[in-house]
């Protein structure tokens, strides 16, 4: 039977003081959260109107007016509230807490007598509650509100919001389930939220309701086809389809390939993995493993982006990974982080930690401008001036981040993930503390009678990471497991200054130290088990070199092309540094790639890659018998997550080699 081997860290035990991630956490707390709040309050003219808070004021009887926005508009506010909760956990802010409490009062005021909370149906169509689960996102909005309520309770200890959403969860539980009204969400989210609520309250009914929504999905007759026949009104859809779009085509335990809307899929798979760990459901775990392998082995971009088509924001076919018409929604990469983190809990494995790292440093961070005030929904791997954002098939591939969206799911999703990064960096097993990613700062564990681990990290720009251990009592015995990224071919691990493990073999001295420290490597982690003394150190030195990465030969778009990476960071070429028509550039097979640390007023501190490359130009004829002539050209690559922060222009991740 599958057993949850570790759990994510409690955010309150993590203190982030990191040369890389602290910038983003401070940006979110100081800039992004206040900026997004102003948008949610409609206080910034000239950008997409939100009306999310005003909808709650109307529903609570505090204002008059009409509902405005998407049917899922409540979820934008919910994700912002969750981000604010994590921000308050990281840095106390009495004024922000007061404003959040005011919003919570509005939500409570908008709650109906039976516990129902949803501004669209309360204001606009109360007679159609729960009649269109396919399109109308009632369970999705409830899920995000539940997640926010749990986060705020865990952050502040205040239970008003938690109790509001418990009433909503109870309302849902009275309606849906075995021997009740049949139903499943069109957009998954409630499943994982109910599991969070179960752990926060200990109420078994919430776990069982989550299990019902998971188990009922894909059973016959197809719920959405039945629902469409029985109701007398439509919202978006005129037919239910075969269920692939919302992963209801077959029962979840029979699914082995990621299909349909990529964000919905990630939220479902996250709940499935969480449920497998909570209940020991082996068949559910095996399904999760098959789905994770399909996503990351056949349908994931090098940046950690998923969902390759704009049509339905969806997966397509294995190895169909176009660079210029890609979708790769920011929320989908965030969802893959959620899913992968739950898989790590079931089996701490380097392959899971590697994907989580890939997403965080690339496909997630690229979704936000470096100043925190613009956001990408779509994350392309190639931008072509004159086509991207203009021609029909490229309309969605905009070359500049907008300030906001009518459908603004990604910006607050980005904020809530970055503010809770500590939960993804650390984990705990029965006798093991896991460091899944290098994160400067400190982590306090209850293991070994209480242990504080301080981390100094220059990652991702250099590969030196040092852990200093402070047990509550000297001689406390437990294991520290440190993830060694899969990209790293050469590394050294030192215990109290003496080499204990090395990727290139060990010396006799190192073997003696390893034996004394009980140090070994397994499945992507270095395990150090010892009786810890105050001030003991573990140091990891990773050899950080620029490297070339190639796509599987089944990915037709990238044959003959190379991607540059250094550490976990994917690089791209921008027109700003390399001139226009980037497709003319070539990276010779034998060209040396040098790294240079830079400090840019817009991009901040980063490491660039520089190559003695070539630009190939042909004559003036559209077609000719003459080969293009290469000329020397200095090529500069910058981290992908930073693209689009300077002048507008072309960009590409994959460059022709030769």
C-alpha angles and dihedrals in degrees: 000000000000113000129194102248098189143002132225117262121266107251093227089063093057126083114184117210100154132152090226111024098039089069091059095043091051090045091054095046097041102034116007100049095047091043093050091045090057089051092049087052092047092240099133113077124213099034135088110302115239107183089180096132093039089055088059092046089055093045090049092051093247094117141016126237146083131296112263131194139026122335087253096049091122090067093065089060092044093055091046089052090051091050090049090051092055091045090055089050090054098040126011114236115172094190093052090046090052091051091048090051089053090054090048089053088054091051090050090049091052093051114110123230091259092053097260117149121186124116097204095059095034092055106026115023112009091158091064101054113145093359098110112038090157096069112008105073098217093141091041092055091045090052094053091046090051091051090050092048093051091047092050092048092050091046102045106014089235112135104190094098091041091054092048091055093042087060089051091048089050089050090053091046092053090054107038133048143064111337089010133081111319116235147134131191121265088214112037119228106102090078096063092038093056090053089054090049091049091054092046095050106022089229107150093201091071092055091049092049090051089049090051093054091048096045095043093054112107096008120135136291089042105247097218094051090052092046092052092053093049101047126075100214140054132210108184110332124070092186134026097224124205095305099252093114092063098028094252096118094103134002111287095247090059095052117107104159130056110242139167130011106012099214093048089050093051093049091049094047091047090055092045092053091045091050091048090056093044096050104024092242104171096186091053091050092051090052090050091050092051092048094046091050091050094049097046098032100045113009107037127100121229087254093057091257118144135186105061102198134066089211101095093345083264153145115262123182132330112282093007097133111148115184102206102042095035120136104194095164114213090233090056093058089046089051090051088055089053092048095045092048090056090049088053089056090056094046123003100223134158092232091063094044090048093056092045089053092046092054096045097049095042126011094034101043093045088066093074133057113243089247093053097239104096131052142197122221091180121046110199126190092211132034119191116194111234093023108047110082092003115060118068099252090043100044093109094051097083116181096215130052113245122225093239144340138232083232098041103173096128105056098059090037089058090049095052093049096048093048090053098044092125091069089062097045099056137040140168134222130183093288103354135087111207125209101198096174135012108263123165117226129053141303125200118206130188089218122107088026089300126332133193118204118194118198130200113192137175090182133168095018094047132017102231116115126168129192120197114195125211112183117191088236126025113248096034109153126219141115131265113202116196121194114232107203116242092233091064114096098173127039143143128212118201128191113203089344097309121110110249103166136016134178088226097054128274136269122238088257090051092049090053091050092047092052092049092047094040092233124170141152122236132167096342098319134098109220119206114187118181147124098274124223126196110276097019110152136208116192127190120196114190120190103238112203134154110254141185120243125197131198125236110273088244089069098086096189094063103045109130090014133109133205122209122223136171117191107323093332122106114211132212139188119242129198088233090071104026108033126245132311094044092184087075092066123100131194108210116230092238098040116128117233117213127193125219129185112229137186112207125183090226104028098037121210116347143137118251127201121225127197135182094232139155141244116216117213130179133199126277097273121100089226126019142160092235121098117237111265117236121220128185114271131175109231123201124193126195130192110284093229089063098053119121095029096109129036120348114256148104125330135180137178099191117057130186114259126215 
